Each structure stands twice: as structure tokens, then as C-alpha cells.
Amino acid sequence: MIYDLIIIGGGPAGVAAAVYAARKRLKTLFVTAEWGGQSVVSEQIYNWIGTVSLSGNELAENFKKHLKANEGESLEIKSGEKVTSLEKVDAGFKIKTDGNKEFEGKTVLVATGSGRKKIPAKNADKFENKGLTYCASCDGPLFADMDVAVIGGGNAAFESAAQLLAYCKSVTLFNRSDTFKADAITVEKVLKNPKMAAVKNVDVIEVKGEQFVEGLVYRDRDTDEEKELKVAGIFVEIGQIPNTDFVKNILPLDEIGRIKIDPWTQKTEVPGIWAAGDATTVLYHQNNIAAGDAVRALEDIYLDINTK
Ligand SMILES: Cc1cc2nc3c(=O)[nH]c(=O)nc-3n(C[C@H](O)[C@H](O)[C@H](O)COP(=O)(O)OP(=O)(O)OC[C@H]3O[C@@H](n4cnc5c(N)ncnc54)[C@H](O)[C@@H]3O)c2cc1C
């Protein structure tokens, strides 16, 4: 069995494309490790067009419901499967999954989004989920009335700090450079809170503790002076890494691993493979953008298949 199209990824990009593919009766296989994508951890999302507000879990549930409603002769759904490789074969392309399954398609849409960048500090991996976390909205309430740190200086870091200020005793933000990448208004608002402090121009170099996080060590980037701060929780918000490892042997990626695309069509540099959403070189990362980009890809794939 050779599908017309294999869509990889169950975030807004993959799901939007799959709904369109099913309605256009393309013989489609949709494969995802999980439903919903990155904002599944959000307490509330206020900008998913057409819905005043909903939680990340509700968004994921809606994606699943919408796609299941289109499941049938033209759309097959495999969830809980991670794609581990993508290669060229005579019929088009072959994917392999971590469940040892193989599927072939004439065309492929990669919509695997991105994950969190890890901090390169000593013991950071040892304390992951033992006080060191990558999600303030998921784990923040566990640190009520405690001193915590946020690492990063972009909007995600400041938004995490804002959430934590609602229940933590103090929040100290550590930023690598002298300036913050976050919007000026957000920075100003967050730093005004008396429970908030920010340390600039430093690298966090070590996480301290026995069973759980008890503190961190940071180094001034100019003077090399090292200091320690006692905290019970560390929230890391230093950026994203595209989930593109499994395509690196077939698709040209940029220096940070994003799939290069033509923004008019979402075509990658390999004929027959399209990509959309946060896994690509697109500049802005939003649910609506990912979904829109994927719909653009799908229109182009449909045209491509039907004009060959
Ligand atoms: C904490 C947080 C809050 C956010 N809040 C908002 C918000 O309020 N509004 C907004 O518009 N945007 C928000 N964003 C940004 C938004 O979530 C992303 O821009 C969007 O999710 C990107 O969608 P995507 O489909 O490209 O990828 P993702 O959402 O990353 O989805 C990728 C999907 O691919 C699957 N996958 C990954 N690798 C594989 C593989 N090898 N095989 C199979 N499946 C795989 C994953 O399981 C996932 O389902 C937020 C992001 C974060 C991190």
C-alpha cells in the first residue's frame, strides 16, 4: 500500500493539513507521537481564532476529535508512534517508526514542530523533574511559597516569571546577555513586582542539591566571578530545538536544525517533501501560523499530485 501523502506531527500544523487532506480525498496516513503540540502545556490559550479561550489540553482534545471525525477511507490515523527515519525509495518515500513499522508515501509533509533547548549546566539533567523543569504552567504550583529561578530572557522566560510570581516567594531571572529579548512592556511589568529580581550577563553553570534542587551557581560573563543562589525550583526557558533529527540525512537544514522551505509553497529542497510549522525556517511561531502554513502546504501537495 502506497499512500498519496504521509503527514508527520499532531500539532496545529499536522492536524490542519490532515483535515484538508481527508476532505480532498487524498489517501493519507497521519502519524504522530502525541496530540496537540507544544501549547498542550498551556493553562489558557487566548488567540486560537474562533475560540475565546481554551486550555492546551482542550486544544489537543479538539484536534483529536476534529481529525477522528475525518478518519475513514482516505485518512488513516496512527497516534503514539514516533517517526525515526525518512528515506527515498522508488515509490516516493519510506518512513520507519519506533514501533518498528514502515510505511510508504508518494509525498510527505513534515510537521514535527520543536522541543525545549536544555541548559548546559553541570547536573542539569540529573535534576530534571526534581526541581528543574521546562514548564512553569505545568509545575509552577508545586513551588508555592518557595524561592525559584527562571533561566532565559525572552517572552517565554518573562511569561513564566509572571506566572510564578502569583504563588512563589521570590523569582530570580538569569539572562546571558545585558539586554532582554522579551517585549519591553512585559519586561517592565514583570520587573516591577517586588518579589522579582533579574541578574544579567551571567551563565548558570551548575545545579546544586541532594535529592532535589537546592540552588544554582552562576558565573559573571565579564568578570568570571561565581556566585550561588539558594532556590527550590529552576524553570528553563532558553529556546526551542526543531524536531528534525530524523530527517537530517535527507533534508537540507539550517544551522539550528530547521527545515529550509520555500515560503510560497512550503516545499523543501527535496521534491516530494513539504514541511510546515515550527520545524521550519518560518520566522514566527504561533498555532495559527503553523496551521495556516500547513494548509498552504496541503494545497500545494494536492496541486502537485493532481498535475503530475
Ligand atoms: C509553553 C508554550 C505556550 C504557547 N502558547 C501559545 C499560544 O498561546 N498561542 C499560540 O498561537 N502559540 C503558542 N505557542 C506556540 C505554538 O505552540 C507553536 O507555534 C505551535 O505549536 C507549532 O505547531 P507545530 O504543529 O509546528 O508543532 P508542534 O506544536 O511542536 O507539534 C509537533 C507535533 O509533532 C509530533 N512529533 C514530533 N516529532 C515527531 C516524530 N518524530 N514522529 C511523530 N510525531 C512527532 C509531536 O508529538 C507534536 O504533536 C506556545 C508554545 C509553547 C512552548
Tab-separated table of C-alpha atoms and ligand atoms in Angstrom:
chain	number	residue	atom	x	y	z
A	1	MET	CA	0.000	0.000	0.000
A	2	ILE	CA	1.425	3.379	-1.022
A	3	TYR	CA	-0.216	6.474	0.400
A	4	ASP	CA	-0.568	9.671	-1.621
A	5	LEU	CA	0.648	11.555	1.431
A	6	ILE	CA	2.199	10.862	4.818
A	7	ILE	CA	1.766	13.652	7.389
A	8	ILE	CA	4.074	13.537	10.410
A	9	GLY	CA	3.127	15.515	13.539
A	10	GLY	CA	-0.026	16.082	15.612
A	11	GLY	CA	0.306	19.775	16.471
A	12	PRO	CA	-1.707	22.522	14.754
A	13	ALA	CA	0.299	22.140	11.528
A	14	GLY	CA	-0.067	18.381	11.069
A	15	VAL	CA	-3.707	18.275	12.141
A	16	ALA	CA	-4.755	21.194	9.927
A	17	ALA	CA	-3.110	19.573	6.906
A	18	ALA	CA	-4.680	16.200	7.673
A	19	VAL	CA	-8.213	17.670	7.866
A	20	TYR	CA	-7.710	19.278	4.452
A	21	ALA	CA	-6.133	16.127	3.008
A	22	ALA	CA	-9.072	13.999	4.107
A	23	ARG	CA	-11.601	16.442	2.661
A	24	LYS	CA	-9.721	16.436	-0.641
A	25	ARG	CA	-9.794	12.612	-0.553
A	26	LEU	CA	-6.044	12.184	-0.704
A	27	LYS	CA	-5.089	8.717	0.513
A	28	THR	CA	-3.339	9.952	3.636
A	29	LEU	CA	-1.504	8.447	6.587
A	30	PHE	CA	-1.249	10.713	9.638
A	31	VAL	CA	1.376	9.740	12.217
A	32	THR	CA	2.034	11.495	15.489
A	33	ALA	CA	3.868	10.798	18.706
A	34	GLU	CA	1.373	12.918	20.683
A	35	TRP	CA	-1.673	15.117	20.116
A	36	GLY	CA	-1.831	18.889	20.439
A	37	GLY	CA	1.744	20.091	20.048
A	38	GLN	CA	3.730	22.410	22.241
A	39	SER	CA	0.969	24.553	23.702
A	40	VAL	CA	-0.655	21.465	25.243
A	41	VAL	CA	1.077	22.552	28.483
A	42	SER	CA	-0.566	25.994	28.435
A	43	GLU	CA	-3.156	26.725	31.101
A	44	GLN	CA	-5.066	29.010	28.736
A	45	ILE	CA	-4.670	29.953	25.085
A	46	TYR	CA	-6.410	33.204	24.161
A	47	ASN	CA	-5.549	33.591	20.497
A	48	TRP	CA	-6.698	30.402	18.768
A	49	ILE	CA	-9.008	32.061	16.297
A	50	GLY	CA	-12.686	31.341	16.807
A	51	THR	CA	-12.291	30.315	20.451
A	52	VAL	CA	-12.166	32.974	23.174
A	53	SER	CA	-10.007	30.827	25.415
A	54	LEU	CA	-9.208	27.179	25.958
A	55	SER	CA	-6.586	25.131	27.776
A	56	GLY	CA	-3.771	23.337	25.971
A	57	ASN	CA	-5.396	20.014	26.840
A	58	GLU	CA	-8.714	21.149	25.361
A	59	LEU	CA	-6.891	22.239	22.200
A	60	ALA	CA	-5.306	18.783	21.912
A	61	GLU	CA	-8.661	17.099	22.534
A	62	ASN	CA	-10.314	19.280	19.847
A	63	PHE	CA	-7.559	18.409	17.351
A	64	LYS	CA	-8.076	14.726	18.003
A	65	LYS	CA	-11.885	14.991	17.729
A	66	HIS	CA	-11.673	17.009	14.514
A	67	LEU	CA	-9.320	14.543	12.899
A	68	LYS	CA	-11.187	11.446	14.101
A	69	ALA	CA	-14.333	12.928	12.512
A	70	ASN	CA	-12.482	12.822	9.183
A	71	GLU	CA	-10.945	9.368	9.684
A	72	GLY	CA	-12.060	6.798	7.127
A	73	GLU	CA	-11.317	5.577	3.663
A	74	SER	CA	-8.987	8.403	2.762
A	75	LEU	CA	-7.460	9.167	6.175
A	76	GLU	CA	-5.698	6.659	8.417
A	77	ILE	CA	-4.501	7.801	11.857
A	78	LYS	CA	-1.590	6.352	13.825
A	79	SER	CA	-1.004	8.069	17.159
A	80	GLY	CA	1.565	7.170	19.805
A	81	GLU	CA	4.123	6.401	17.073
A	82	LYS	CA	7.296	8.384	16.645
A	83	VAL	CA	8.836	8.501	13.192
A	84	THR	CA	12.514	7.602	13.428
A	85	SER	CA	13.594	7.842	9.781
A	86	LEU	CA	12.565	9.158	6.390
A	87	GLU	CA	14.229	7.874	3.248
A	88	LYS	CA	13.844	7.962	-0.512
A	89	VAL	CA	12.512	4.799	-2.207
A	90	ASP	CA	11.302	4.001	-5.729
A	91	ALA	CA	7.646	4.749	-4.954
A	92	GLY	CA	8.493	8.018	-3.237
A	93	PHE	CA	9.429	7.906	0.464
A	94	LYS	CA	9.534	5.411	3.304
A	95	ILE	CA	9.127	6.209	6.995
A	96	LYS	CA	10.016	3.955	9.904
A	97	THR	CA	8.512	4.327	13.373
A	98	ASP	CA	9.700	3.456	16.867
A	99	GLY	CA	7.038	0.735	16.826
A	100	ASN	CA	9.079	-0.955	14.042
A	101	LYS	CA	6.509	-0.147	11.400
A	102	GLU	CA	7.249	1.027	7.872
A	103	PHE	CA	5.016	2.990	5.536
A	104	GLU	CA	5.448	4.369	2.032
A	105	GLY	CA	4.031	7.501	0.508
A	106	LYS	CA	4.346	9.389	-2.760
A	107	THR	CA	4.680	12.654	-0.840
A	108	VAL	CA	5.455	13.643	2.768
A	109	LEU	CA	4.595	16.635	4.938
A	110	VAL	CA	6.900	17.079	7.943
A	111	ALA	CA	5.142	18.976	10.759
A	112	THR	CA	7.069	17.781	13.796
A	113	GLY	CA	7.475	21.173	15.476
A	114	SER	CA	10.070	21.710	18.137
A	115	GLY	CA	11.028	20.904	21.721
A	116	ARG	CA	12.848	22.676	24.526
A	117	LYS	CA	16.523	23.597	24.497
A	118	LYS	CA	18.301	22.145	27.550
A	119	ILE	CA	20.685	24.149	29.731
A	120	PRO	CA	24.315	23.085	29.520
A	121	ALA	CA	24.857	23.403	33.299
A	122	LYS	CA	26.503	20.705	35.427
A	123	ASN	CA	23.865	18.359	36.966
A	124	ALA	CA	21.017	19.924	34.962
A	125	ASP	CA	19.999	16.536	33.548
A	126	LYS	CA	20.285	14.856	36.974
A	127	PHE	CA	17.755	17.281	38.476
A	128	GLU	CA	15.310	17.302	35.567
A	129	ASN	CA	11.830	16.878	37.113
A	130	LYS	CA	13.455	17.037	40.558
A	131	GLY	CA	13.148	20.787	40.797
A	132	LEU	CA	14.453	21.629	37.328
A	133	THR	CA	11.652	21.937	34.812
A	134	TYR	CA	10.841	23.279	31.382
A	135	CYS	CA	7.218	24.228	32.050
A	136	ALA	CA	6.115	26.891	34.542
A	137	SER	CA	2.422	26.438	33.823
A	138	CYS	CA	2.668	22.682	34.456
A	139	ASP	CA	4.928	22.613	37.504
A	140	GLY	CA	4.813	26.142	38.937
A	141	PRO	CA	2.137	25.453	41.603
A	142	LEU	CA	4.414	22.798	43.173
A	143	PHE	CA	6.733	25.633	44.185
A	144	ALA	CA	4.199	27.796	46.057
A	145	ASP	CA	5.868	29.981	48.732
A	146	MET	CA	9.347	28.938	47.610
A	147	ASP	CA	12.255	30.808	46.027
A	148	VAL	CA	12.675	29.902	42.362
A	149	ALA	CA	14.813	30.851	39.360
A	150	VAL	CA	13.914	31.350	35.717
A	151	ILE	CA	16.644	30.995	33.107
A	152	GLY	CA	16.202	32.965	29.874
A	153	GLY	CA	15.381	36.485	28.756
A	154	GLY	CA	12.771	36.127	26.028
A	155	ASN	CA	8.983	36.326	26.217
A	156	ALA	CA	8.686	32.711	27.347
A	157	ALA	CA	11.035	33.396	30.288
A	158	PHE	CA	9.192	36.551	31.338
A	159	GLU	CA	5.789	34.918	30.929
A	160	SER	CA	6.972	32.036	33.119
A	161	ALA	CA	8.231	34.512	35.708
A	162	ALA	CA	4.870	36.317	35.657
A	163	GLN	CA	3.052	33.038	36.312
A	164	LEU	CA	5.431	32.063	39.116
A	165	LEU	CA	5.131	35.444	40.831
A	166	ALA	CA	1.482	34.614	41.532
A	167	TYR	CA	2.465	31.970	44.105
A	168	CYS	CA	6.238	31.781	44.652
A	169	LYS	CA	8.061	33.622	47.439
A	170	SER	CA	10.590	35.108	45.019
A	171	VAL	CA	11.574	34.739	41.372
A	172	THR	CA	15.110	35.482	40.127
A	173	LEU	CA	15.629	35.570	36.387
A	174	PHE	CA	19.060	34.793	34.908
A	175	ASN	CA	19.875	36.187	31.474
A	176	ARG	CA	23.024	35.551	29.410
A	177	SER	CA	23.261	38.999	27.886
A	178	ASP	CA	22.839	42.584	29.046
A	179	THR	CA	19.545	43.034	27.232
A	180	PHE	CA	16.299	41.081	27.309
A	181	LYS	CA	14.751	39.719	24.127
A	182	ALA	CA	11.219	39.900	25.592
A	183	ASP	CA	8.831	42.765	24.734
A	184	ALA	CA	9.641	45.933	26.666
A	185	ILE	CA	6.122	46.129	28.149
A	186	THR	CA	6.284	42.582	29.523
A	187	VAL	CA	9.771	43.152	30.955
A	188	GLU	CA	8.710	46.370	32.645
A	189	LYS	CA	5.565	44.853	34.122
A	190	VAL	CA	7.307	41.737	35.472
A	191	LEU	CA	10.345	43.552	36.901
A	192	LYS	CA	8.065	45.963	38.772
A	193	ASN	CA	6.916	43.171	41.064
A	194	PRO	CA	8.751	43.441	44.418
A	195	LYS	CA	9.197	39.646	44.543
A	196	MET	CA	11.096	39.751	41.226
A	197	ALA	CA	14.843	40.110	40.606
A	198	ALA	CA	16.918	39.805	37.435
A	199	VAL	CA	20.616	39.026	37.024
A	200	LYS	CA	22.073	39.900	33.617
A	201	ASN	CA	25.201	38.892	31.746
A	202	VAL	CA	25.635	35.543	33.510
A	203	ASP	CA	25.818	31.842	32.704
A	204	VAL	CA	24.176	29.369	35.046
A	205	ILE	CA	26.878	26.743	35.307
A	206	GLU	CA	25.758	24.258	37.954
A	207	VAL	CA	22.650	22.968	39.665
A	208	LYS	CA	23.135	22.075	43.344
A	209	GLY	CA	21.206	19.709	45.571
A	210	GLU	CA	20.942	16.232	47.099
A	211	GLN	CA	17.656	14.587	46.038
A	212	PHE	CA	16.046	17.795	44.741
A	213	VAL	CA	17.257	21.171	43.539
A	214	GLU	CA	18.593	23.307	46.397
A	215	GLY	CA	20.370	26.037	44.471
A	216	LEU	CA	22.379	27.070	41.459
A	217	VAL	CA	25.794	28.506	40.679
A	218	TYR	CA	26.158	31.293	38.120
A	219	ARG	CA	29.180	32.996	36.609
A	220	ASP	CA	29.506	36.619	35.515
A	221	ARG	CA	30.430	36.596	31.818
A	222	ASP	CA	32.763	39.622	32.157
A	223	THR	CA	34.479	39.080	35.486
A	224	ASP	CA	34.235	35.248	35.778
A	225	GLU	CA	33.092	35.761	39.349
A	226	GLU	CA	30.965	32.827	40.559
A	227	LYS	CA	28.038	33.132	42.969
A	228	GLU	CA	25.475	30.756	44.410
A	229	LEU	CA	21.765	31.313	44.978
A	230	LYS	CA	19.530	29.027	47.023
A	231	VAL	CA	16.375	28.111	45.089
A	232	ALA	CA	13.991	25.173	45.248
A	233	GLY	CA	12.971	25.332	41.611
A	234	ILE	CA	14.594	26.198	38.299
A	235	PHE	CA	12.477	26.959	35.236
A	236	VAL	CA	14.393	26.845	31.958
A	237	GLU	CA	13.137	28.956	29.040
A	238	ILE	CA	16.078	29.360	26.673
A	239	GLY	CA	14.507	28.464	23.381
A	240	GLN	CA	13.455	25.653	21.135
A	241	ILE	CA	15.124	22.866	19.158
A	242	PRO	CA	13.364	21.692	15.981
A	243	ASN	CA	12.334	18.017	15.987
A	244	THR	CA	14.149	17.300	12.754
A	245	ASP	CA	16.839	14.817	13.700
A	246	PHE	CA	15.108	12.022	11.789
A	247	VAL	CA	15.199	13.992	8.502
A	248	LYS	CA	18.730	15.347	8.722
A	249	ASN	CA	20.080	12.806	6.215
A	250	ILE	CA	17.531	13.641	3.565
A	251	LEU	CA	16.559	17.312	4.018
A	252	PRO	CA	18.728	20.435	3.995
A	253	LEU	CA	18.503	22.099	7.424
A	254	ASP	CA	19.754	25.495	8.561
A	255	GLU	CA	22.438	25.947	11.237
A	256	ILE	CA	19.976	25.356	14.069
A	257	GLY	CA	18.302	22.356	12.514
A	258	ARG	CA	15.231	23.966	10.953
A	259	ILE	CA	13.967	22.631	7.630
A	260	LYS	CA	14.561	25.054	4.781
A	261	ILE	CA	11.354	25.811	2.913
A	262	ASP	CA	10.069	27.954	0.099
A	263	PRO	CA	7.602	30.212	1.971
A	264	TRP	CA	5.259	30.479	-1.046
A	265	THR	CA	4.600	26.754	-1.227
A	266	GLN	CA	6.205	25.133	1.883
A	267	LYS	CA	8.247	22.932	-0.482
A	268	THR	CA	11.529	21.706	0.973
A	269	GLU	CA	14.582	21.428	-1.243
A	270	VAL	CA	13.725	17.754	-1.891
A	271	PRO	CA	10.918	17.319	-4.456
A	272	GLY	CA	8.055	15.382	-2.871
A	273	ILE	CA	8.665	16.568	0.691
A	274	TRP	CA	6.924	19.611	2.193
A	275	ALA	CA	7.299	20.992	5.703
A	276	ALA	CA	5.282	23.403	7.851
A	277	GLY	CA	5.171	24.949	11.313
A	278	ASP	CA	7.862	25.358	13.948
A	279	ALA	CA	10.141	22.704	12.436
A	280	THR	CA	10.798	25.034	9.501
A	281	THR	CA	12.691	28.266	8.915
A	282	VAL	CA	9.459	30.256	9.384
A	283	LEU	CA	10.141	33.341	11.494
A	284	TYR	CA	7.086	33.406	13.753
A	285	HIS	CA	5.912	30.581	15.977
A	286	GLN	CA	2.201	30.553	16.659
A	287	ASN	CA	-0.559	27.955	16.493
A	288	ASN	CA	-2.499	29.878	13.838
A	289	ILE	CA	0.617	30.366	11.735
A	290	ALA	CA	1.582	26.689	11.932
A	291	ALA	CA	-1.938	25.658	10.907
A	292	GLY	CA	-2.026	28.184	8.056
A	293	ASP	CA	1.383	27.192	6.738
A	294	ALA	CA	0.341	23.552	6.741
A	295	VAL	CA	-2.843	24.320	4.832
A	296	ARG	CA	-0.720	26.166	2.253
A	297	ALA	CA	1.499	23.072	2.018
A	298	LEU	CA	-1.510	20.838	1.575
A	299	GLU	CA	-2.915	22.964	-1.259
A	300	ASP	CA	0.456	22.744	-2.973
A	301	ILE	CA	0.746	18.987	-2.410
A	302	TYR	CA	-2.755	18.480	-3.819
A	303	LEU	CA	-1.908	20.525	-6.891
A	304	ASP	CA	1.370	18.666	-7.311
A	305	ILE	CA	-0.258	15.224	-7.083
A	306	ASN	CA	-3.054	16.179	-9.452
A	307	THR	CA	-0.913	17.787	-12.104
A	308	LYS	CA	1.666	15.015	-12.395
B	1	LIG	C1	4.509	26.846	26.525
B	1	LIG	C2	4.052	27.314	25.161
B	1	LIG	C3	2.912	28.084	25.054
B	1	LIG	C4	2.493	28.549	23.810
B	1	LIG	N1	1.365	29.307	23.745
B	1	LIG	C5	0.908	29.719	22.540
B	1	LIG	C6	-0.288	30.474	22.447
B	1	LIG	O1	-0.908	30.835	23.457
B	1	LIG	N2	-0.727	30.811	21.206
B	1	LIG	C7	-0.047	30.464	20.064
B	1	LIG	O2	-0.521	30.776	18.977
B	1	LIG	N3	1.095	29.761	20.126
B	1	LIG	C8	1.595	29.380	21.339
B	1	LIG	N4	2.761	28.692	21.411
B	1	LIG	C9	3.473	28.367	20.149
B	1	LIG	C10	2.776	27.195	19.470
B	1	LIG	O3	2.509	26.201	20.427
B	1	LIG	C11	3.640	26.658	18.337
B	1	LIG	O4	3.969	27.682	17.431
B	1	LIG	C12	2.883	25.549	17.600
B	1	LIG	O5	2.526	24.516	18.488
B	1	LIG	C13	3.706	24.964	16.460
B	1	LIG	O6	2.942	23.961	15.882
B	1	LIG	P1	3.568	22.760	15.032
B	1	LIG	O7	2.402	21.953	14.596
B	1	LIG	O8	4.501	23.288	14.038
B	1	LIG	O9	4.469	21.925	16.038
B	1	LIG	P2	4.241	21.342	17.486
B	1	LIG	O10	3.142	22.038	18.182
B	1	LIG	O11	5.575	21.307	18.109
B	1	LIG	O12	3.737	19.856	17.196
B	1	LIG	C14	4.600	18.884	16.733
B	1	LIG	C15	3.909	17.542	16.787
B	1	LIG	O13	4.730	16.583	16.160
B	1	LIG	C16	4.836	15.429	16.978
B	1	LIG	N5	6.160	14.861	16.694
B	1	LIG	C17	7.377	15.418	16.926
B	1	LIG	N6	8.358	14.610	16.470
B	1	LIG	C18	7.732	13.535	15.937
B	1	LIG	C19	8.194	12.363	15.285
B	1	LIG	N7	9.498	12.117	15.090
B	1	LIG	N8	7.279	11.461	14.871
B	1	LIG	C20	5.945	11.680	15.058
B	1	LIG	N9	5.451	12.782	15.644
B	1	LIG	C21	6.336	13.686	16.078
B	1	LIG	C22	4.670	15.943	18.389
B	1	LIG	O14	4.211	14.899	19.242
B	1	LIG	C23	3.631	17.036	18.187
B	1	LIG	O15	2.345	16.502	18.196
B	1	LIG	C24	3.222	28.228	22.638
B	1	LIG	C25	4.370	27.438	22.745
B	1	LIG	C26	4.805	26.999	23.987
B	1	LIG	C27	6.052	26.162	24.077
